Coordinates of C-alpha atoms in Angstrom, one line a residue:
Chain A
X22 CA 6.2 16.1 34.3
X23 CA 6.2 12.9 32.3
X24 CA 2.8 12.1 30.8
X25 CA 3.7 9.3 28.5
X26 CA 6.0 6.4 29.4
X27 CA 7.7 4.7 26.5
X28 CA 9.5 1.4 26.7
X29 CA 11.4 -0.2 23.9
X30 CA 14.9 -0.4 22.6
X31 CA 17.7 2.2 22.4
X32 CA 20.1 1.0 19.8
X33 CA 23.2 1.6 17.7
X34 CA 22.2 1.0 14.1
X35 CA 24.1 0.2 11.0
X36 CA 21.8 1.0 8.1
X37 CA 22.3 0.8 4.4
X38 CA 19.8 2.2 1.9
X39 CA 20.2 3.0 -1.8
X40 CA 20.9 6.6 -0.6
X41 CA 23.7 6.0 1.9
X42 CA 25.0 4.1 4.8
X43 CA 25.3 5.0 8.5
X44 CA 27.1 3.1 11.2
X45 CA 26.5 3.2 15.0
X46 CA 23.6 5.7 14.4
X47 CA 21.1 6.5 17.1
X48 CA 18.2 4.1 16.7
X49 CA 15.8 1.9 18.6
X50 CA 12.0 1.8 19.0
X51 CA 12.0 3.8 22.2
X52 CA 14.3 6.4 20.7
X53 CA 12.2 7.1 17.7
X54 CA 8.9 6.8 19.6
X55 CA 9.9 9.2 22.4
X56 CA 11.4 11.9 20.1
X57 CA 8.3 11.8 18.0
X58 CA 6.1 11.8 21.1
X59 CA 7.9 14.9 22.4
X60 CA 6.3 16.9 19.6
X61 CA 3.0 16.5 21.4
X62 CA 3.6 15.5 25.0
X63 CA 6.3 14.8 27.6
X64 CA 7.7 11.3 27.3
X65 CA 9.9 9.4 29.7
X66 CA 11.8 6.4 28.5
X67 CA 12.3 3.0 30.3
X68 CA 15.2 1.1 28.7
X69 CA 18.8 0.1 29.0
X70 CA 22.0 0.9 27.1
X71 CA 25.6 -0.1 27.6
X72 CA 28.5 2.1 28.5
X73 CA 29.4 2.2 24.8
X74 CA 26.3 4.4 24.2
X75 CA 27.6 7.9 23.3
X76 CA 26.8 10.7 25.7
X77 CA 25.9 12.9 22.7
X78 CA 22.9 10.6 21.9
X79 CA 21.7 11.1 25.5
X80 CA 22.1 14.8 25.1
X81 CA 20.3 14.8 21.8
X82 CA 17.3 13.0 23.3
X83 CA 17.2 15.3 26.3
X84 CA 17.4 18.3 24.1
X85 CA 14.1 17.2 22.6
X86 CA 12.5 17.1 26.0
X87 CA 12.7 13.3 26.5
X88 CA 13.0 12.4 30.2
X89 CA 15.7 9.7 30.7
X90 CA 15.4 9.0 34.4
X91 CA 14.1 5.5 33.4
X92 CA 17.2 4.8 31.3
X93 CA 19.6 2.4 32.8
X94 CA 23.2 2.5 31.8
X95 CA 24.8 -0.9 32.3
X96 CA 28.4 -0.5 33.2
X97 CA 30.6 -2.6 30.8
X98 CA 27.5 -3.7 29.0
X99 CA 27.0 -3.4 25.2
X100 CA 24.1 -1.5 23.7
X101 CA 21.5 -3.3 21.6
X102 CA 22.7 -3.3 18.0
X103 CA 20.7 -3.6 14.8
X104 CA 21.9 -3.8 11.3
X105 CA 19.8 -3.8 8.2
X106 CA 19.6 -2.9 4.6
X107 CA 17.0 -1.7 2.2
X108 CA 16.8 -2.4 -1.6
X109 CA 15.0 -0.3 -4.2
X110 CA 11.7 -1.1 -2.6
X111 CA 12.2 0.7 0.7
X112 CA 9.1 -0.8 2.2
X113 CA 10.9 -3.7 3.8
X114 CA 14.2 -3.9 5.6
X115 CA 16.4 -7.0 5.4
X116 CA 17.7 -7.5 8.9
X117 CA 21.4 -8.4 8.8
X118 CA 22.0 -8.7 12.5
X119 CA 20.2 -8.2 15.8
X120 CA 22.3 -8.2 19.0
X121 CA 20.1 -7.9 22.0
X122 CA 23.2 -7.4 24.3
X123 CA 22.1 -5.5 27.5
X124 CA 18.4 -6.3 26.6
X125 CA 19.0 -10.0 27.1
X126 CA 18.7 -9.8 30.9
X127 CA 17.0 -6.5 31.2
X128 CA 14.8 -6.1 34.3
X129 CA 13.0 -2.8 33.9
X130 CA 12.8 -0.5 36.8
X131 CA 10.1 2.1 36.6
X132 CA 10.7 5.5 38.3
X133 CA 7.9 5.9 40.8
X134 CA 6.3 8.9 39.0
X135 CA 6.4 7.1 35.7
X136 CA 4.4 4.1 37.2
X137 CA 1.3 6.3 37.7
X138 CA 1.0 7.8 34.2
X139 CA -2.1 7.6 32.1
X140 CA -0.3 6.8 28.8
X141 CA 2.0 3.9 28.2
X142 CA 3.7 3.0 24.9
X143 CA 5.0 -0.5 24.7
X144 CA 7.5 0.0 21.8
X145 CA 8.8 -2.9 19.7
X146 CA 10.8 -5.1 22.1
X147 CA 10.5 -8.6 23.6
X148 CA 6.8 -9.1 24.4
X149 CA 7.8 -10.5 27.8
X150 CA 9.3 -7.1 28.7
X151 CA 6.3 -5.3 27.4
X152 CA 4.1 -7.4 29.7
X153 CA 6.5 -7.0 32.6
X154 CA 6.4 -3.2 32.3
X155 CA 2.6 -3.2 32.1
X156 CA 2.4 -5.3 35.2
X157 CA 4.7 -2.9 37.1
X158 CA 2.5 0.1 36.6
X159 CA 0.8 1.3 39.9
X160 CA -2.6 1.4 38.1
X161 CA -3.8 0.5 34.7
X162 CA -3.0 3.4 32.5
X163 CA -5.9 5.0 30.6
X164 CA -4.4 4.1 27.3
X165 CA -1.8 1.4 26.4
X166 CA -0.5 1.3 22.9
X167 CA 1.8 -1.6 21.8
X168 CA 3.9 -2.2 18.7
X169 CA 5.7 -5.4 17.6
X170 CA 7.7 -6.9 14.8
X171 CA 8.2 -10.1 12.8
X172 CA 11.1 -11.3 15.0
X173 CA 8.8 -11.6 18.1
X174 CA 5.9 -13.0 16.1
X175 CA 8.2 -15.8 15.0
X176 CA 10.0 -16.3 18.3
X177 CA 7.2 -15.6 20.8
X178 CA 3.9 -15.7 19.1
X179 CA 1.9 -16.6 22.2
X180 CA 3.4 -13.6 24.2
X181 CA 2.7 -11.3 21.3
X182 CA -0.9 -12.4 21.3
X183 CA -1.0 -11.8 25.1
X184 CA 0.2 -8.3 24.5
X185 CA -2.5 -7.7 21.9
X186 CA -5.0 -9.0 24.4
X187 CA -3.8 -6.7 27.2
X188 CA -3.5 -3.4 25.4
X189 CA -6.0 -0.8 24.0
X190 CA -4.3 -0.2 20.7
X191 CA -2.3 -2.9 19.0
X192 CA -0.1 -1.6 16.2
X193 CA 1.6 -3.8 13.6
X194 CA 2.3 -3.6 9.9
X195 CA 0.5 -5.5 7.3
X196 CA 3.0 -8.3 6.8
X197 CA 3.2 -8.8 10.6
X198 CA -0.6 -8.9 10.9
X199 CA -0.8 -11.5 8.2
X200 CA 1.9 -13.6 9.9
X201 CA 0.5 -13.3 13.4
X202 CA -3.0 -14.3 12.4
X203 CA -2.1 -16.6 9.5
X204 CA -4.4 -14.9 7.1
X205 CA -3.9 -13.2 3.8
X206 CA -6.6 -10.6 4.6
X207 CA -5.7 -7.6 6.7
X208 CA -9.4 -7.1 7.3
X209 CA -9.5 -10.5 8.9
X210 CA -6.3 -9.9 10.9
X211 CA -7.8 -6.6 12.2
X212 CA -11.0 -8.5 13.3
X213 CA -8.7 -10.9 15.2
X214 CA -7.0 -8.0 16.9
X215 CA -10.4 -6.5 17.8
X216 CA -11.7 -9.8 19.2
X217 CA -8.8 -9.7 21.7
X218 CA -10.3 -6.8 23.5
X219 CA -8.4 -4.2 21.6
X220 CA -10.5 -1.1 21.1
X221 CA -9.0 -0.4 17.7
X222 CA -6.7 -2.1 15.3
X223 CA -4.2 -0.1 13.3
X224 CA -2.4 -1.7 10.5
X225 CA 0.6 0.3 9.3
X226 CA 1.5 -0.1 5.6
X227 CA 4.7 1.8 5.2
X228 CA 4.6 4.1 2.2
X229 CA 1.0 3.0 1.6
X230 CA -0.2 4.7 4.7
X231 CA -2.2 2.9 7.4
X232 CA -5.7 1.7 8.1
X233 CA -7.8 1.9 11.3
X234 CA -10.5 -0.5 12.2
X235 CA -13.0 -0.5 15.1
X236 CA -15.9 -3.0 15.4
X237 CA -18.1 -0.8 13.2
X238 CA -15.8 1.7 11.5
X239 CA -13.0 1.9 9.0
X240 CA -10.5 4.7 8.1
X241 CA -7.8 4.7 5.5
X242 CA -4.9 7.2 5.7
X243 CA -2.7 7.3 2.6
X244 CA 1.0 7.6 2.7
X245 CA 2.6 11.0 2.1
X246 CA 4.0 11.2 -1.4
X247 CA 7.6 11.5 -0.5
X248 CA 10.0 12.4 -3.3
X249 CA 13.1 11.8 -1.3
X250 CA 13.0 8.9 1.0
X251 CA 16.4 8.3 2.6
X252 CA 15.8 5.8 5.4
X253 CA 12.5 4.4 6.6
X254 CA 14.0 3.0 9.7
X255 CA 11.9 4.0 12.7
X256 CA 9.0 5.4 10.8
X257 CA 6.7 2.9 12.4
X258 CA 8.0 3.8 15.9
X259 CA 7.7 7.5 15.1
X260 CA 4.1 6.8 14.1
X261 CA 3.3 5.0 17.3
X262 CA 5.0 7.6 19.5
X263 CA 3.3 10.5 17.8
X264 CA -0.1 8.8 18.0
X265 CA 0.1 8.3 21.8
X266 CA 1.6 11.7 22.2
X267 CA -1.3 13.3 20.4
X268 CA -3.9 11.2 22.4
X269 CA -2.2 12.2 25.7
X270 CA -2.4 15.8 24.7
X271 CA -6.0 15.7 23.5
X272 CA -7.3 13.2 26.1
X273 CA -10.0 12.2 23.5
X274 CA -10.2 8.6 22.4
X275 CA -13.2 9.0 20.1
X276 CA -13.0 7.5 16.6
X277 CA -13.0 11.0 15.1
X278 CA -10.0 12.1 17.2
X279 CA -8.3 8.8 16.7
X280 CA -8.4 9.5 13.0
X281 CA -6.9 12.9 13.5
X282 CA -4.2 11.3 15.6
X283 CA -3.4 8.9 12.8
X284 CA -3.0 11.6 10.3
X285 CA -0.7 13.6 12.6
X286 CA 1.3 10.4 13.2
X287 CA 1.5 9.7 9.5
X288 CA 2.8 13.2 9.0
X289 CA 5.6 12.8 11.6
X290 CA 6.5 9.3 10.2
X291 CA 6.9 10.7 6.7
X292 CA 9.3 13.3 7.9
X293 CA 11.2 10.6 9.7
X294 CA 11.9 8.8 6.5
X295 CA 13.4 11.8 4.8
X296 CA 16.7 11.4 6.7
X297 CA 18.9 8.8 8.3
X298 CA 18.5 7.9 12.0
X299 CA 16.6 10.6 14.0
X300 CA 18.0 13.5 12.0
X301 CA 14.7 14.8 10.5
X302 CA 12.7 13.9 13.6
X303 CA 15.0 16.2 15.6
X304 CA 14.7 19.0 13.0
X305 CA 10.9 19.3 12.6
X306 CA 8.5 21.3 14.7
X307 CA 4.7 21.3 15.1
X308 CA 4.4 23.9 12.4
X309 CA 5.9 21.5 9.9
X310 CA 3.7 18.6 11.1
X311 CA 0.6 20.7 11.0
X312 CA 1.3 21.9 7.5
X313 CA 1.7 18.3 6.2
X314 CA -1.5 17.4 8.1
X315 CA -3.3 19.9 6.0
X316 CA -1.9 18.4 2.8
X317 CA -3.2 15.0 3.8
X318 CA -6.7 16.4 3.9
X319 CA -6.3 17.7 0.3
X320 CA -4.9 14.4 -1.0
X321 CA -8.0 12.4 -0.3
X322 CA -10.7 14.8 -1.4
X323 CA -12.8 13.7 -4.3
Chain B
X15 CA -22.4 1.8 -31.1
X16 CA -18.9 1.1 -29.8
X17 CA -17.5 4.1 -28.0
X18 CA -14.4 2.6 -26.4
X19 CA -12.0 0.3 -28.2
X20 CA -10.1 -2.1 -26.0
X21 CA -7.1 -4.1 -27.2
X22 CA -5.3 -6.6 -25.1
X23 CA -5.2 -10.4 -24.4
X24 CA -8.1 -12.8 -24.3
X25 CA -6.7 -15.8 -22.4
X26 CA -7.3 -19.2 -20.8
X27 CA -6.0 -18.9 -17.3
X28 CA -4.8 -21.5 -14.8
X29 CA -4.9 -19.7 -11.4
X30 CA -4.2 -20.9 -7.9
X31 CA -4.7 -18.8 -4.8
X32 CA -5.0 -19.9 -1.1
X33 CA -8.7 -20.0 -1.7
X34 CA -8.9 -22.3 -4.7
X35 CA -7.8 -23.2 -8.2
X36 CA -9.3 -22.7 -11.6
X37 CA -8.1 -24.1 -14.9
X38 CA -8.8 -22.8 -18.4
X39 CA -10.8 -19.9 -16.9
X40 CA -11.7 -16.9 -19.0
X41 CA -9.0 -14.3 -18.5
X42 CA -6.9 -11.8 -20.3
X43 CA -6.4 -8.0 -20.0
X44 CA -8.9 -7.2 -22.8
X45 CA -11.5 -9.5 -21.3
X46 CA -11.4 -8.0 -17.8
X47 CA -11.1 -4.4 -19.1
X48 CA -14.0 -4.7 -21.6
X49 CA -16.4 -6.3 -19.2
X50 CA -15.5 -3.7 -16.6
X51 CA -15.9 -0.9 -19.2
X52 CA -19.3 -2.2 -20.1
X53 CA -20.6 -1.0 -16.8
X54 CA -20.2 2.5 -18.0
X55 CA -19.9 2.5 -21.8
X56 CA -20.0 0.3 -25.0
X57 CA -16.7 -1.4 -25.5
X58 CA -15.5 -3.2 -28.6
X59 CA -12.5 -5.6 -28.4
X60 CA -9.6 -6.0 -30.8
X61 CA -7.8 -9.3 -30.1
X62 CA -7.3 -12.9 -31.2
X63 CA -8.1 -16.3 -29.8
X64 CA -7.6 -19.8 -31.1
X65 CA -10.2 -22.3 -32.1
X66 CA -9.9 -23.8 -28.6
X67 CA -11.5 -20.7 -27.1
X68 CA -14.9 -21.9 -25.7
X69 CA -18.0 -20.4 -27.4
X70 CA -19.5 -20.0 -23.9
X71 CA -16.8 -17.4 -23.1
X72 CA -17.7 -15.4 -26.2
X73 CA -21.4 -15.6 -25.3
X74 CA -20.6 -14.5 -21.8
X75 CA -18.7 -11.4 -23.0
X76 CA -21.5 -10.6 -25.5
X77 CA -24.1 -10.9 -22.8
X78 CA -22.3 -8.1 -21.0
X79 CA -22.6 -5.9 -24.0
X80 CA -19.1 -6.3 -25.2
X81 CA -18.8 -5.9 -29.0
X82 CA -16.6 -8.7 -30.5
X83 CA -16.5 -7.8 -34.2
X84 CA -12.8 -7.0 -33.7
X85 CA -12.1 -10.4 -32.3
X86 CA -10.3 -12.7 -34.7
X87 CA -10.6 -16.5 -34.2
X88 CA -7.6 -18.1 -35.7
X89 CA -8.5 -21.5 -37.1
X90 CA -6.3 -24.3 -35.6
X91 CA -4.5 -21.7 -33.4
X92 CA -4.1 -21.9 -29.7
X93 CA -5.4 -19.2 -27.4
X94 CA -3.0 -17.2 -25.2
X95 CA -2.5 -19.0 -21.9
X96 CA -1.4 -17.7 -18.6
X97 CA -0.8 -19.6 -15.4
X98 CA 0.0 -18.1 -12.1
X99 CA -0.2 -18.6 -8.4
X100 CA -0.6 -16.3 -5.3
X101 CA 0.6 -16.9 -1.8
X102 CA -0.7 -15.5 1.5
X103 CA 0.2 -12.0 0.3
X104 CA -2.2 -11.8 -2.6
X105 CA -0.6 -8.6 -3.8
X106 CA 1.7 -10.2 -6.3
X107 CA 1.2 -13.2 -8.6
X108 CA 4.0 -15.6 -9.4
X109 CA 3.8 -16.3 -13.1
X110 CA 4.3 -20.0 -13.8
X111 CA 3.8 -19.9 -17.5
X112 CA 3.0 -17.4 -20.3
X113 CA 2.2 -18.9 -23.7
X114 CA 1.6 -16.1 -26.3
X115 CA 0.4 -18.6 -28.9
X116 CA -1.9 -16.8 -31.4
X117 CA -0.6 -13.4 -30.1
X118 CA 2.9 -14.2 -31.4
X119 CA 2.1 -13.2 -34.9
X120 CA -1.0 -11.2 -34.4
X121 CA -1.7 -8.5 -36.9
X122 CA -4.6 -6.5 -35.5
X123 CA -7.4 -5.6 -37.9
X124 CA -9.5 -2.7 -36.7
X125 CA -13.2 -2.7 -37.8
X126 CA -13.7 0.6 -39.6
X127 CA -16.2 2.0 -37.1
X128 CA -13.8 1.1 -34.3
X129 CA -11.0 3.1 -36.0
X130 CA -12.8 6.4 -35.5
X131 CA -13.7 6.1 -31.8
X132 CA -12.7 8.8 -29.2
X133 CA -11.6 6.4 -26.5
X134 CA -8.9 3.8 -26.9
X135 CA -7.7 1.4 -24.1
X136 CA -4.4 -0.3 -24.8
X137 CA -4.6 -3.2 -22.4
X138 CA -1.6 -5.1 -21.1
X139 CA 0.0 -6.8 -24.1
X140 CA 3.2 -6.5 -26.2
X141 CA 3.9 -2.7 -26.5
X142 CA 4.6 -3.2 -30.2
X143 CA 1.0 -4.3 -30.7
X144 CA -0.2 -1.3 -28.6
X145 CA 1.7 1.1 -30.8
X146 CA 0.5 -0.7 -33.9
X147 CA -3.2 -0.4 -33.0
X148 CA -2.7 3.3 -32.1
X149 CA -1.2 3.9 -35.5
X150 CA -4.1 2.2 -37.2
X151 CA -6.7 4.6 -35.8
X152 CA -8.2 6.9 -38.4
X153 CA -7.7 9.9 -36.1
X154 CA -6.0 10.4 -32.8
X155 CA -8.6 9.4 -30.2
X156 CA -9.5 12.1 -27.6
X157 CA -8.2 9.9 -24.8
X158 CA -5.8 6.9 -25.0
X159 CA -5.1 4.9 -21.8
X160 CA -2.4 2.3 -21.7
X161 CA -1.5 -0.4 -19.2
X162 CA 1.6 -2.6 -19.1
X163 CA 3.3 -5.3 -16.9
X164 CA 6.8 -6.4 -15.7
X165 CA 7.2 -8.9 -18.6
X166 CA 7.2 -6.1 -21.2
X167 CA 9.3 -3.8 -19.1
X168 CA 11.9 -6.5 -18.9
X169 CA 11.7 -7.6 -22.6
X170 CA 10.8 -4.4 -24.4
X171 CA 11.6 -1.4 -22.1
X172 CA 12.1 1.0 -25.0
X173 CA 8.8 0.2 -26.5
X174 CA 7.0 0.5 -23.2
X175 CA 8.6 4.0 -22.8
X176 CA 7.4 4.8 -26.3
X177 CA 3.9 3.8 -25.3
X178 CA 4.1 6.0 -22.2
X179 CA 5.2 8.9 -24.5
X180 CA 2.3 8.4 -26.9
X181 CA -0.7 8.0 -24.6
X182 CA -2.6 10.4 -22.3
X183 CA -2.9 8.2 -19.3
X184 CA -0.2 5.7 -18.5
X185 CA -1.2 3.0 -16.0
X186 CA 1.2 0.7 -14.2
X187 CA 1.6 -0.7 -10.7
X188 CA 4.1 0.5 -8.2
X189 CA 6.6 -2.3 -8.7
X190 CA 6.4 -1.8 -12.5
X191 CA 6.9 2.0 -12.1
X192 CA 10.0 1.4 -10.0
X193 CA 11.4 -1.1 -12.5
X194 CA 10.6 1.0 -15.6
X195 CA 12.2 4.2 -14.2
X196 CA 14.8 2.5 -12.0
X197 CA 13.9 4.5 -8.9
X198 CA 12.7 3.5 -5.5
X199 CA 10.3 6.5 -5.3
X200 CA 7.0 6.2 -7.0
X201 CA 6.8 10.0 -6.8
X202 CA 9.9 10.2 -9.0
X203 CA 8.5 7.5 -11.3
X204 CA 5.3 9.4 -11.7
X205 CA 7.3 12.6 -12.6
X206 CA 9.0 10.5 -15.3
X207 CA 5.7 9.5 -16.7
X208 CA 4.4 13.1 -16.7
X209 CA 7.6 14.3 -18.4
X210 CA 6.8 11.9 -21.3
X211 CA 3.7 14.0 -22.3
X212 CA 1.3 11.9 -20.2
X213 CA -1.4 14.2 -18.8
X214 CA -1.7 12.1 -15.7
X215 CA 0.2 9.3 -14.1
X216 CA -1.7 6.7 -12.2
X217 CA 0.1 4.2 -10.1
X218 CA -1.9 1.2 -9.0
X219 CA -1.0 -0.4 -5.7
X220 CA -3.2 -3.5 -5.5
X221 CA -4.9 -3.8 -2.1
X222 CA -3.3 -0.5 -1.1
X223 CA -5.4 1.4 -3.7
X224 CA -3.8 3.8 -6.2
X225 CA -2.4 7.3 -6.5
X226 CA -2.9 9.9 -9.2
X227 CA -0.4 12.5 -10.1
X228 CA -0.6 15.5 -12.4
X229 CA 2.1 18.2 -12.7
X230 CA 0.5 20.1 -9.9
X231 CA -1.8 17.8 -8.0
X232 CA -1.9 14.5 -6.2
X233 CA -4.8 12.2 -5.2
X234 CA -4.6 9.1 -3.1
X235 CA -7.4 6.5 -3.3
X236 CA -7.3 3.8 -0.6
X237 CA -8.0 0.1 -1.3
X238 CA -11.4 -1.2 -0.4
X239 CA -11.2 -3.2 2.8
X240 CA -12.1 -6.6 1.3
X241 CA -12.7 -9.4 3.8
X242 CA -12.8 -12.1 1.3
X243 CA -10.4 -11.8 -1.6
X244 CA -10.5 -14.9 -3.8
X245 CA -8.4 -14.0 -6.8
X246 CA -6.9 -10.6 -7.6
X247 CA -6.2 -11.6 -11.3
X248 CA -7.5 -8.9 -13.6
X249 CA -8.2 -6.3 -10.9
X250 CA -5.8 -3.9 -12.6
X251 CA -7.4 -4.5 -16.0
X252 CA -10.8 -4.0 -14.5
X253 CA -9.6 -0.8 -13.0
X254 CA -8.3 0.5 -16.4
X255 CA -11.4 -0.6 -18.3
X256 CA -13.7 1.0 -15.7
X257 CA -11.7 4.3 -15.7
X258 CA -11.8 4.7 -19.5
X259 CA -15.5 3.6 -19.5
X260 CA -16.3 6.3 -16.9
X261 CA -14.4 9.0 -18.8
X262 CA -16.1 8.0 -22.1
X263 CA -19.4 8.3 -20.4
X264 CA -18.8 11.6 -18.7
X265 CA -16.5 13.2 -21.4
X266 CA -14.9 15.3 -18.7
X267 CA -11.1 15.0 -18.2
X268 CA -10.7 17.5 -15.4
X269 CA -8.7 16.5 -12.4
X270 CA -11.9 16.5 -10.3
X271 CA -13.6 14.1 -12.6
X272 CA -10.5 12.0 -13.1
X273 CA -10.5 11.5 -9.3
X274 CA -14.1 10.4 -9.4
X275 CA -13.3 8.0 -12.2
X276 CA -10.5 6.5 -10.1
X277 CA -12.8 5.8 -7.2
X278 CA -15.4 4.2 -9.5
X279 CA -12.6 2.1 -11.0
X280 CA -11.3 1.1 -7.6
X281 CA -14.8 0.1 -6.6
X282 CA -15.1 -2.2 -9.7
X283 CA -11.6 -3.6 -9.2
X284 CA -12.4 -4.5 -5.6
X285 CA -15.5 -6.5 -6.7
X286 CA -13.3 -8.3 -9.3
X287 CA -11.1 -9.7 -6.6
X288 CA -14.0 -11.2 -4.7
X289 CA -14.3 -14.1 -7.2
X290 CA -12.2 -16.2 -9.6
X291 CA -12.0 -15.1 -13.2
X292 CA -14.7 -12.7 -14.3
X293 CA -17.4 -14.2 -12.1
X294 CA -18.0 -11.2 -9.8
X295 CA -17.4 -8.7 -12.6
X296 CA -20.3 -10.3 -14.5
X297 CA -22.6 -10.3 -11.5
X298 CA -22.4 -6.7 -10.4
X299 CA -24.3 -3.8 -11.7
X300 CA -24.0 0.0 -11.4
X301 CA -26.0 0.1 -8.2
X302 CA -23.4 -2.2 -6.5
X303 CA -20.6 0.0 -7.8
X304 CA -22.2 3.2 -6.7
X305 CA -22.9 1.9 -3.2
X306 CA -19.2 1.0 -2.8
X307 CA -18.2 4.4 -4.3
X308 CA -20.1 6.0 -1.4
X309 CA -18.3 3.9 1.1
X310 CA -15.0 5.1 -0.3
X311 CA -15.9 8.7 0.5
X312 CA -16.6 7.7 4.1
X313 CA -13.4 5.8 4.6
X314 CA -11.1 8.8 4.0
X315 CA -13.0 11.4 6.0
X316 CA -11.2 12.9 9.0

């Protein structure tokens, strides 16, 4: 039974990093988020691909326990494509090309059992689609987590702000938070998120970890000291998917448990960056994730 | 009695940030480092200024307990000048101008009681000068800490590597570590530092905090969540000065105490960024620093 619904992109990615290049690799925010989520819960995906989307990718996602009854395959359509490259500083991708293709006119249809779930992850995609899916739920889920990216902040700032307003947990990275709220201080940006009815604000900082703000509390989680980063693509999506998966599993939204969720999510995201595409994400199990969780608690002791 | 010798620049800075502009402000790596160090120990400065260096700046440093018997005032000479600006992302300065002036032909003279101290801080300055001062010490100090910056890595890479080889604690920020060791991984960069006989490698990451590596251990200290950053200039120097000041005071170089030193240093550096020039650094006392140290320990608990 699906307990977390994930919407977002499923993509064919061309990615180049100092450590290699992949073409037509399995990517997309919903892909990374749902596979990561499957470590903790049972995700179902709402999204669309074209008939060029390889069956083996569908099989790969299914083999990780991802429910794909909400995935539309548009006959003759072309799958969303993203192409990006990373320089020596792997923290920020340079987007070379974004082709929305089948997502341009996507009208999400939510399987009826999906529409009643308690946990909804609005992965990085057009904020109008995020709001549309939220409005199509039979009841307000217990917890809605949303992610976004600079493209949408630049093209649809008002809609992104509306998403932040509507959801419980607004995720974004530090550069995006600065851009969305036009401030140099991520503390101020976090306060803006909290003002908009978000319970918590989480600012992701790539290899520098992430920070969690509530009205009265603050938590900083460091990045995992990875010696061999291969491709950070999808690390943020894996983070988001793991976090909502963990919260769906534990059903505890306290600050203390939220912190634990963030450390689990950071652990999964760090594995993600060790390989291209979803390779490492598909290899790891909860034992790996829990071991790394333990390391995190050692790294910050003083 | 001076127990820490600090060499580095004393400068007149023109700095522009989104929050204001200062001209001819007191700056320089030795200035920030020595004032920060004075919170914990008794620093003496080796450096040079021109006759244009305002007496009030000398008085200000002396009032913080900084010993200036090692400061040469070159008659008719012009003080080192740095001019830089910061954009919305305050993490990296754009250097507009660097005028070495009196530092171009500086031949450091070390007061005889300075030459026997146990703690030497080689602040960010030409690595040839750092090596020269180290060679002029009567005996090898117990602990030598060195800082550097991209300018020297680009102009004098071999000398910077020699400094890393000679000292006990090599400080640099993440971009500098990547540049010096030509790797995208700060973990790999840290291993390169450790290979060069450094006991520990500390990578500073601005608002993201810093990380400490030894051959077998790792520690991550988050950044302090500052709501009002005014000017990050000198935060790294303040960090270095505080760290060596704390280690001189405690005389304990264990990993556990090094971690404590790093959190104290992060606390001081965060205050530094709250004002232009050395304003906040001159206002704070140990009670402020200790209070913030306590907050750090709360921020990382999970």
